XYZ file of C-alpha atoms in Angstrom:
591
model
C -27.868 39.579 -3.516
C -26.612 36.037 -4.100
C -28.263 33.355 -1.992
C -25.894 31.261 0.159
C -25.130 27.737 -0.924
C -27.385 25.050 0.498
C -25.699 22.358 2.628
C -26.051 19.888 -0.243
C -24.355 22.168 -2.768
C -21.724 23.140 -0.227
C -20.852 19.475 0.280
C -20.600 18.955 -3.464
C -18.452 22.067 -3.809
C -16.054 20.913 -1.087
C -15.841 17.452 -2.620
C -15.062 19.045 -5.977
C -12.230 20.988 -4.327
C -10.697 17.789 -2.953
C -11.092 16.147 -6.361
C -9.414 19.035 -8.201
C -6.537 19.019 -5.715
C -6.174 15.257 -6.141
C -6.153 15.410 -9.936
C -3.656 18.252 -9.968
C -1.249 16.555 -7.573
C -1.411 13.271 -9.472
C -0.839 14.790 -12.923
C 1.960 17.216 -12.002
C 5.374 15.940 -13.143
C 3.689 12.755 -14.307
C 6.491 11.808 -16.713
C 9.361 13.557 -14.951
C 10.460 10.270 -13.411
C 11.563 7.464 -15.778
C 9.591 4.213 -15.911
C 10.935 1.207 -14.054
C 10.742 -2.507 -14.774
C 7.203 -3.113 -13.515
C 5.934 -0.234 -15.616
C 7.663 -1.650 -18.689
C 5.699 -4.841 -18.065
C 2.483 -2.818 -18.094
C 3.493 -0.992 -21.279
C 4.578 -4.074 -23.225
C 1.736 -6.398 -22.249
C -0.922 -3.674 -22.560
C 0.222 -3.040 -26.124
C -0.384 -6.706 -26.848
C 3.351 -7.214 -27.320
C 5.783 -9.717 -25.843
C 9.273 -9.679 -24.359
C 10.147 -13.010 -25.982
C 11.171 -11.643 -29.429
C 13.995 -9.633 -27.811
C 17.198 -11.524 -28.805
C 19.316 -13.006 -26.025
C 23.019 -13.835 -25.895
C 23.895 -11.539 -28.800
C 24.589 -7.797 -29.141
C 21.475 -5.839 -30.096
C 20.833 -2.214 -30.973
C 18.653 0.251 -29.119
C 15.861 -0.004 -31.685
C 15.734 -3.800 -31.462
C 15.601 -3.698 -27.668
C 12.775 -1.139 -27.754
C 10.611 -2.918 -30.343
C 8.169 -4.257 -27.682
C 7.399 -0.625 -26.776
C 6.197 0.170 -30.293
C 2.398 0.078 -30.760
C 1.193 -2.411 -33.354
C -2.025 -1.469 -35.214
C -3.057 -5.116 -35.474
C -2.612 -5.916 -31.758
C -5.831 -6.966 -30.034
C -7.133 -7.739 -26.564
C -6.557 -11.426 -27.346
C -2.845 -10.627 -27.807
C -2.830 -8.843 -24.455
C -4.312 -11.882 -22.727
C -2.093 -14.425 -24.497
C 1.201 -12.665 -23.750
C 0.237 -11.688 -20.212
C -0.807 -15.215 -19.239
C 2.325 -16.799 -20.706
C 4.932 -14.324 -19.443
C 3.591 -12.666 -16.285
C 1.822 -13.496 -13.024
C -0.929 -10.853 -13.004
C -4.645 -10.971 -13.851
C -5.677 -9.071 -16.987
C -8.335 -6.431 -16.203
C -6.051 -3.424 -15.815
C -3.913 -4.408 -18.807
C -6.971 -4.663 -21.035
C -8.200 -1.233 -19.911
C -4.734 0.237 -20.488
C -4.650 -1.346 -23.965
C -7.817 0.531 -24.890
C -6.758 3.736 -23.137
C -3.320 4.055 -24.759
C -4.865 4.002 -28.224
C -6.008 7.574 -27.514
C -2.457 8.953 -27.292
C 0.207 9.572 -29.960
C 3.588 7.882 -29.775
C 6.740 9.527 -28.470
C 9.753 8.960 -30.736
C 7.906 5.950 -32.100
C 7.402 4.511 -28.616
C 4.246 4.178 -26.535
C 3.244 7.319 -24.631
C 4.336 7.131 -21.000
C 1.995 10.003 -20.109
C -0.881 8.122 -21.659
C -0.153 4.970 -19.688
C 0.411 6.726 -16.361
C -2.564 9.052 -16.730
C -4.990 6.133 -16.455
C -3.571 5.187 -13.044
C -3.658 8.868 -12.039
C -7.342 9.146 -12.989
C -8.208 6.014 -11.025
C -6.249 7.482 -8.122
C -8.252 10.716 -8.302
C -11.512 8.747 -8.406
C -10.600 7.306 -5.020
C -11.483 10.698 -3.492
C -15.246 10.554 -4.186
C -15.082 6.808 -3.528
C -13.557 7.247 -0.067
C -16.091 10.008 0.606
C -18.894 7.547 -0.182
C -17.382 4.797 1.988
C -16.978 7.225 4.896
C -20.565 8.421 4.524
C -21.940 4.876 4.447
C -19.770 3.954 7.428
C -20.385 6.927 9.723
C -23.232 8.969 8.188
C -21.103 12.050 8.857
C -20.329 14.712 6.249
C -17.456 15.918 8.409
C -15.766 12.506 8.490
C -16.416 12.056 4.772
C -14.802 15.377 3.865
C -11.829 14.849 6.149
C -11.216 11.378 4.711
C -11.509 12.744 1.154
C -9.151 15.629 1.972
C -6.534 13.270 3.434
C -6.861 10.862 0.509
C -6.338 13.766 -1.912
C -2.911 14.609 -0.460
C -1.798 11.177 0.767
C 1.837 10.709 -0.337
C 1.278 6.958 -0.536
C -1.768 7.429 -2.732
C 0.106 9.806 -5.051
C 3.061 7.430 -5.242
C 0.766 4.678 -6.530
C -1.145 7.040 -8.841
C 1.964 8.228 -10.685
C 2.975 4.782 -11.902
C 1.568 2.848 -14.847
C 0.417 0.033 -12.585
C -2.862 -1.448 -11.420
C -2.841 -0.472 -7.744
C -5.117 2.566 -7.980
C -7.799 0.526 -9.744
C -7.416 -2.163 -7.088
C -7.888 0.521 -4.399
C -11.249 1.425 -5.949
C -12.347 -2.209 -5.672
C -11.107 -2.333 -2.068
C -13.185 0.751 -1.251
C -16.253 -0.726 -2.936
C -15.842 -4.089 -1.202
C -15.371 -2.444 2.211
C -18.545 -0.452 1.614
C -20.437 -3.698 1.087
C -18.803 -5.122 4.218
C -19.912 -2.163 6.335
C -23.501 -2.472 5.117
C -23.462 -6.237 5.635
C -22.170 -5.985 9.212
C -24.992 -3.599 10.041
C -27.509 -6.110 8.724
C -25.845 -8.869 10.720
C -25.802 -6.738 13.860
C -29.490 -5.881 13.463
C -30.333 -9.435 12.297
C -31.859 -8.093 9.076
C -31.845 -9.901 5.749
C -29.119 -8.792 3.339
C -30.657 -7.516 0.063
C -30.109 -9.746 -2.964
C -28.882 -6.811 -5.044
C -26.211 -6.024 -2.459
C -25.087 -9.668 -2.321
C -24.800 -9.812 -6.097
C -23.011 -6.443 -6.268
C -20.527 -7.570 -3.613
C -19.686 -10.700 -5.602
C -19.179 -8.668 -8.790
C -16.921 -6.162 -6.995
C -14.841 -8.949 -5.465
C -14.555 -10.674 -8.848
C -13.318 -7.464 -10.476
C -10.875 -6.912 -7.612
C -9.351 -10.373 -8.068
C -9.208 -9.793 -11.831
C -7.194 -6.626 -11.139
C -4.666 -7.925 -8.613
C -4.396 -11.304 -6.932
C -3.408 -9.637 -3.640
C -6.949 -8.272 -3.487
C -7.654 -11.661 -1.928
C -5.827 -10.382 1.177
C -8.565 -7.771 1.529
C -11.122 -10.556 1.245
C -9.285 -12.512 3.937
C -9.453 -9.545 6.317
C -13.158 -9.176 5.602
C -13.630 -12.869 6.379
C -11.738 -12.401 9.656
C -14.035 -9.524 10.617
C -17.139 -11.555 9.789
C -15.861 -14.534 11.790
C -15.291 -12.240 14.765
C -18.823 -10.847 14.432
C -20.201 -14.393 14.250
C -18.361 -15.295 17.449
C -19.543 -12.094 19.110
C -23.143 -12.717 18.076
C -22.934 -16.281 19.317
C -21.682 -15.065 22.690
C -24.653 -12.714 22.903
C -27.054 -15.516 22.006
C -25.442 -17.832 24.555
C -25.946 -15.170 27.206
C -29.579 -14.750 26.275
C -30.007 -18.528 26.198
C -28.621 -18.806 29.692
C -30.894 -15.980 30.827
C -33.995 -17.734 29.577
C -34.629 -15.872 26.338
C -33.329 -15.550 22.821
C -34.228 -12.201 21.388
C -37.700 -11.452 22.781
C -38.787 -15.078 23.126
C -38.969 -16.517 26.663
C -37.743 -20.051 27.130
C -39.325 -22.803 29.169
C -37.471 -24.690 31.859
C -36.947 -27.637 29.540
C -35.578 -25.299 26.854
C -33.091 -23.856 29.323
C -31.693 -27.316 29.924
C -31.364 -28.025 26.196
C -28.104 -28.184 24.341
C -26.281 -24.811 24.357
C -25.322 -25.390 20.717
C -28.768 -24.441 19.479
C -28.202 -20.662 19.654
C -24.979 -20.973 17.660
C -26.732 -23.154 15.095
C -29.669 -20.787 14.914
C -27.677 -17.563 14.619
C -25.344 -18.798 11.900
C -28.279 -20.002 9.824
C -30.229 -16.791 10.202
C -31.155 -14.900 6.983
C -28.245 -12.406 6.891
C -25.689 -15.168 7.334
C -27.136 -17.298 4.547
C -26.624 -14.407 2.120
C -23.086 -13.918 3.468
C -22.345 -17.569 2.665
C -23.685 -17.036 -0.844
C -21.356 -14.050 -1.288
C -18.419 -16.138 -0.023
C -19.188 -18.959 -2.449
C -19.661 -16.593 -5.378
C -16.397 -14.811 -4.563
C -14.552 -18.122 -4.236
C -15.768 -19.203 -7.662
C -14.681 -15.837 -9.108
C -11.209 -16.420 -7.671
C -10.852 -20.079 -8.577
C -11.348 -19.372 -12.284
C -7.911 -17.714 -12.289
C -6.169 -20.635 -10.585
C -5.399 -22.592 -13.790
C -3.976 -19.456 -15.408
C -1.811 -18.769 -12.369
C -0.556 -22.349 -12.071
C 0.348 -22.738 -15.746
C 2.523 -19.648 -15.617
C 6.207 -20.583 -15.781
C 7.534 -17.160 -14.763
C 5.654 -16.739 -11.497
C 8.260 -18.061 -9.054
C 11.140 -16.136 -10.626
C 9.193 -12.881 -10.670
C 8.660 -12.948 -6.889
C 12.178 -14.007 -5.919
C 12.841 -10.494 -4.647
C 10.433 -10.926 -1.699
C 11.766 -14.359 -0.795
C 15.072 -14.643 1.015
C 16.716 -16.291 4.003
C 16.632 -14.314 7.255
C 19.987 -13.606 8.842
C 20.809 -11.022 11.505
C 19.023 -7.702 11.039
C 16.777 -9.248 8.383
C 14.660 -10.603 11.253
C 13.602 -7.132 12.381
C 13.770 -5.207 9.101
C 10.126 -6.111 8.198
C 8.970 -4.255 11.314
C 10.680 -1.040 10.233
C 9.551 -1.510 6.641
C 5.966 -1.838 7.821
C 6.246 1.220 10.076
C 7.620 3.271 7.183
C 4.699 2.256 4.969
C 2.129 3.161 7.652
C 3.640 6.581 8.295
C 3.886 7.483 4.613
C 0.164 7.063 4.144
C -0.172 10.621 5.468
C 3.312 11.969 6.203
C 6.548 11.962 4.173
C 9.196 14.675 3.932
C 12.427 14.562 1.821
C 14.210 11.955 3.952
C 15.585 10.418 0.726
C 17.214 13.653 -0.405
C 20.810 13.386 -1.624
C 21.584 16.385 0.586
C 22.403 14.903 3.989
C 21.393 18.045 5.871
C 17.987 18.103 4.177
C 17.461 14.406 4.870
C 18.354 14.759 8.567
C 16.222 17.874 9.017
C 13.289 16.192 7.291
C 13.619 13.143 9.511
C 13.643 15.279 12.654
C 10.590 17.263 11.558
C 8.717 14.038 10.764
C 9.656 12.592 14.148
C 8.455 15.695 16.008
C 5.259 15.760 13.958
C 4.511 12.087 14.672
C 5.198 12.476 18.392
C 2.703 15.359 18.423
C 0.067 13.895 16.068
C -0.050 10.270 17.211
C -1.722 10.933 20.605
C -4.281 13.199 18.902
C -5.182 10.561 16.336
C -5.252 7.792 18.920
C -7.574 9.734 21.237
C -9.932 10.447 18.362
C -10.007 6.777 17.394
C -10.729 5.730 20.980
C -13.687 8.120 21.129
C -15.130 6.572 17.966
C -14.668 3.112 19.470
C -16.738 3.930 22.572
C -19.551 5.906 20.969
C -22.546 3.572 20.476
C -23.432 4.953 17.047
C -19.900 4.538 15.634
C -18.526 1.589 17.637
C -19.492 -1.174 15.203
C -18.195 0.526 12.061
C -14.966 1.586 13.758
C -14.420 -1.969 14.977
C -15.032 -3.333 11.479
C -12.578 -0.987 9.748
C -10.003 -1.330 12.519
C -10.413 -5.099 12.241
C -9.646 -4.901 8.525
C -6.448 -2.951 9.221
C -5.283 -5.144 12.094
C -6.170 -8.308 10.205
C -4.227 -7.177 7.126
C -1.164 -6.299 9.188
C -1.350 -9.693 10.879
C -1.521 -11.407 7.478
C 1.491 -9.438 6.244
C 3.603 -10.581 9.189
C 2.270 -14.117 8.894
C 3.419 -14.270 5.269
C 6.709 -12.612 6.184
C 7.805 -14.680 9.171
C 6.073 -18.032 8.634
C 5.852 -18.364 4.851
C 9.093 -16.487 4.078
C 7.290 -14.110 1.704
C 8.225 -10.629 2.880
C 5.223 -8.541 1.815
C 6.536 -5.598 3.839
C 9.297 -5.096 1.235
C 6.738 -3.866 -1.279
C 5.041 -0.773 0.162
C 2.583 -0.842 -2.740
C 1.044 -4.059 -1.391
C -0.467 -2.087 1.468
C -3.194 -1.063 -0.962
C -5.216 -3.977 0.457
C -6.054 -1.964 3.610
C -4.994 1.593 2.739
C -8.598 2.886 2.277
C -9.589 1.621 5.735
C -6.675 3.562 7.248
C -7.782 6.765 5.514
C -11.395 6.418 6.702
C -10.235 5.799 10.281
C -7.931 8.805 9.948
C -10.893 10.944 8.877
C -12.990 9.608 11.751
C -10.253 10.422 14.253
C -9.720 13.932 12.868
C -13.470 14.556 13.069
C -13.304 14.156 16.848
C -10.406 16.595 16.909
C -12.376 19.072 14.766
C -15.546 18.837 16.852
C -16.217 22.222 18.477
C -17.429 20.620 21.706
C -13.930 19.509 22.669
C -12.006 21.601 25.144
C -8.666 23.072 24.172
C -6.855 21.577 27.125
C -7.724 18.084 25.943
C -5.751 18.561 22.716
C -2.957 21.030 23.428
C -3.721 23.086 20.300
C -7.208 24.023 19.189
C -8.699 20.991 17.467
C -9.379 22.623 14.109
C -5.851 24.030 13.974
C -4.490 20.534 14.596
C -6.521 19.147 11.693
C -5.269 21.911 9.381
C -1.663 21.278 10.424
C -2.030 17.544 9.736
C -3.557 18.242 6.317
C -0.818 20.736 5.418
C 1.769 18.119 6.369
C -0.014 15.781 3.960
C 0.151 18.415 1.219
C 3.882 18.964 1.778
C 4.328 15.200 1.710
C 2.494 15.031 -1.621
C 4.871 17.636 -3.055
C 7.774 15.560 -1.745
C 6.624 12.560 -3.794
C 5.907 14.658 -6.900
C 9.449 16.052 -6.815
C 10.944 12.542 -6.390
C 12.287 13.376 -2.948
C 10.199 10.653 -1.364
C 9.188 7.236 -2.678
C 12.048 7.638 -5.116
C 12.181 5.443 -8.186
C 13.889 2.092 -7.714
C 15.636 2.561 -11.066
C 17.244 5.730 -12.439
C 18.281 5.000 -16.036
C 18.356 8.736 -16.754
C 21.251 9.188 -14.327
C 23.017 6.119 -15.689
C 22.770 7.400 -19.269
C 24.153 10.772 -18.187
C 27.126 8.974 -16.631
C 27.770 6.987 -19.831
C 27.610 10.141 -21.925
C 30.146 11.896 -19.722
C 32.497 8.921 -19.476
C 32.516 6.984 -22.746
C 33.868 8.572 -25.924
C 33.903 5.305 -27.902
C 31.185 2.732 -28.771
C 29.742 1.026 -25.712
C 28.421 -2.438 -24.894
C 26.048 -2.616 -21.935
C 25.859 -6.204 -20.672
C 23.591 -7.711 -18.020
C 22.522 -11.165 -16.896
C 18.943 -11.978 -17.874
C 16.536 -14.302 -16.084
C 13.077 -12.815 -16.760
C 11.606 -9.765 -18.444
C 12.534 -7.809 -15.303
C 16.137 -7.550 -16.526
C 14.935 -6.700 -20.037
C 12.962 -3.865 -18.491
C 16.062 -2.612 -16.703
C 17.889 -2.332 -20.019
C 14.830 -0.904 -21.773
C 14.976 1.986 -19.344
C 18.530 2.761 -20.439
C 17.761 2.299 -24.145
C 14.672 4.513 -23.886
C 16.739 7.342 -22.398
C 19.230 7.030 -25.264
C 16.371 7.061 -27.752
C 14.608 10.112 -26.328
C 17.847 12.056 -25.983
C 18.948 10.906 -29.460
C 22.461 10.183 -28.237
C 24.667 7.152 -28.852
C 21.789 5.614 -30.806
C 24.099 4.221 -33.468
C 27.025 3.138 -31.281
C 25.388 1.684 -28.153
C 24.817 -2.071 -28.036
C 23.139 -4.226 -25.400
C 23.776 -7.806 -24.379
C 21.154 -9.771 -22.461
C 23.195 -12.765 -21.325
C 20.627 -15.371 -20.388
C 21.132 -17.161 -17.086
C 19.362 -20.279 -15.863
C 20.632 -22.637 -13.184
C 24.156 -22.479 -14.618
C 25.603 -18.976 -14.388
C 28.375 -19.942 -16.819
C 25.937 -19.495 -19.689
C 26.052 -15.722 -19.105
C 29.836 -15.764 -18.900
C 30.131 -17.679 -22.176
C 27.684 -15.360 -23.934
C 29.706 -12.304 -22.907
C 32.972 -14.006 -23.911
C 31.691 -14.795 -27.410
C 30.219 -11.326 -27.834
C 33.437 -9.532 -26.886
C 35.435 -11.650 -29.355
C 33.210 -10.580 -32.213
C 33.043 -6.826 -31.573
C 35.463 -4.253 -33.002
C 37.690 -2.156 -30.744
C 38.010 0.332 -29.116
C 35.037 -0.436 -26.908
C 33.754 0.526 -23.482
C 32.199 -2.421 -21.673
C 29.622 -1.569 -18.996
C 28.740 -4.579 -16.864
C 25.385 -3.668 -15.304
C 23.742 -5.942 -12.737
C 25.945 -8.681 -14.159
C 25.742 -11.543 -11.677
C 28.105 -14.088 -13.202
C 31.837 -14.693 -13.471
C 33.674 -12.316 -15.797
C 35.137 -14.098 -18.862
C 38.820 -14.258 -19.816
C 38.281 -11.746 -22.612
C 37.571 -9.037 -20.030
C 41.162 -9.375 -18.754
C 42.309 -7.736 -21.985
C 40.383 -4.618 -20.944
C 41.375 -2.033 -18.360
C 38.994 -1.590 -15.465
C 37.987 1.994 -14.699
C 39.409 2.979 -11.315
C 37.701 6.328 -10.866
C 35.007 6.480 -8.216
C 31.541 6.944 -9.725
C 28.310 7.654 -7.853
C 25.898 4.862 -6.986
C 22.754 4.865 -9.150
C 19.447 3.357 -8.061
C 18.807 0.018 -9.747
C 22.090 -0.154 -11.659
C 25.142 -1.752 -10.105
C 27.820 -1.260 -12.713
C 31.500 -1.682 -13.572
C 33.307 -0.083 -16.512
C 36.055 -1.653 -18.643
C 37.984 0.115 -21.418
C 38.823 -2.356 -24.196
C 41.522 -0.824 -26.473
């Protein structure tokens, strides 16, 4: 007869189940969706290549446009750093790791392997499951909370969305989890007025340094941690002031003359106590680790143009749109059905189901969170993690409404507090799961409610995998299909170019042509460079059209400049074509 599993092995077995589910969900259909411009940046810079050799203001072939996607045997990490620092606004850690990782995979039609590049992000995303389990265990010392948090992280549609792109967000999430773990331990030491271990202080600095070297927005996580620590300092000072007024500080009685002394002494004493001195050392070490990147960031000439998309004037509904964008990002951390489906009936039905589910689940989750906030053994940790979430949300709206940098437009930026949300979700579900709760307090039996919420997460994960939720911003595959159906003569695809973002948009189209082996010889691209004067793009297109043979189909794609006189000799296509994500186009037939 086989002996039953011990609790330790059972915990490991369950964690392995969550990990297998997470890996499977993140690797399924990994290359089914085409890469978009940000991913092309990862591919090009991680290869050690540059966008600069791509010719501008002249017609180029598919192969010339795709040259930066071809691995070069002589490319080194130094090339990765040089090109990244001169052409992008990101720190290098993830790009260096991707450079080494992609060497393990063969090329596809002579181009870098998309599966190879995306699989690294998927693996980091899967590693967040044991990482979130560890954070939950350190925070609450509860196997139940740890497993529930790991289970929800495994199926989180937001987590899968980030894990299926060749970008650095899943690695940044690992650093966020690690840094929050250090924060939780540190707050316990502060609360108990115990010295922070040197090894923990040093580890925290290293983690923060690696986080900043992965994504500069990791500093937002650090800001929320600082806000939590400042609140704890204020809270501790209030306690000390109360004890001072009562005639004692800690267990030490005060004399009458001491009671009449300056009330600033407790504040001075508490903030110079051993745990706080180590906290200051961590803050200084982290600041130094961040400042080293400041010269690199400031010397970059592309930075401002690359973030133009989150900077815009607010008019009308734009004043309230950040609120709805933020709400959408919060909900999709654990719930997302096919509301982006092209089938209107499916989209409406999905929206209604999500609404009903949220109306039912929100009170359950809120009650569970309130219980954790009032229980003495979990109050501090719950306050710390909730403070991280609230502080991050406050920072997002501060940037959005006061600095005119709308961080809510990029759902991926919520990685800075996403792990804290998942741990709080697990803590809330643990209260729902607890067998001591009465049925009438929850409507449905607690464990059934938890299972229903997890199944909704699983369905949401499938929604993302099938590109019915968190759909790609760019769909070059659909655009190429339209060109193939419409154009029977050589084509020129022209766009205005400001940064490598527009080159990436055209690379997506060229890559689809290359992989499908269609129109490879007859398709040409024009990257009409545009600076302050938009006429430069118009002139470039005018000169190009004069030098090309006819007949020709001209596709103006995301062309934000005046159309030249030469276009008047072409007939505009009047048929109605479908809108395609990322590609605003107009077709001219030039006989």
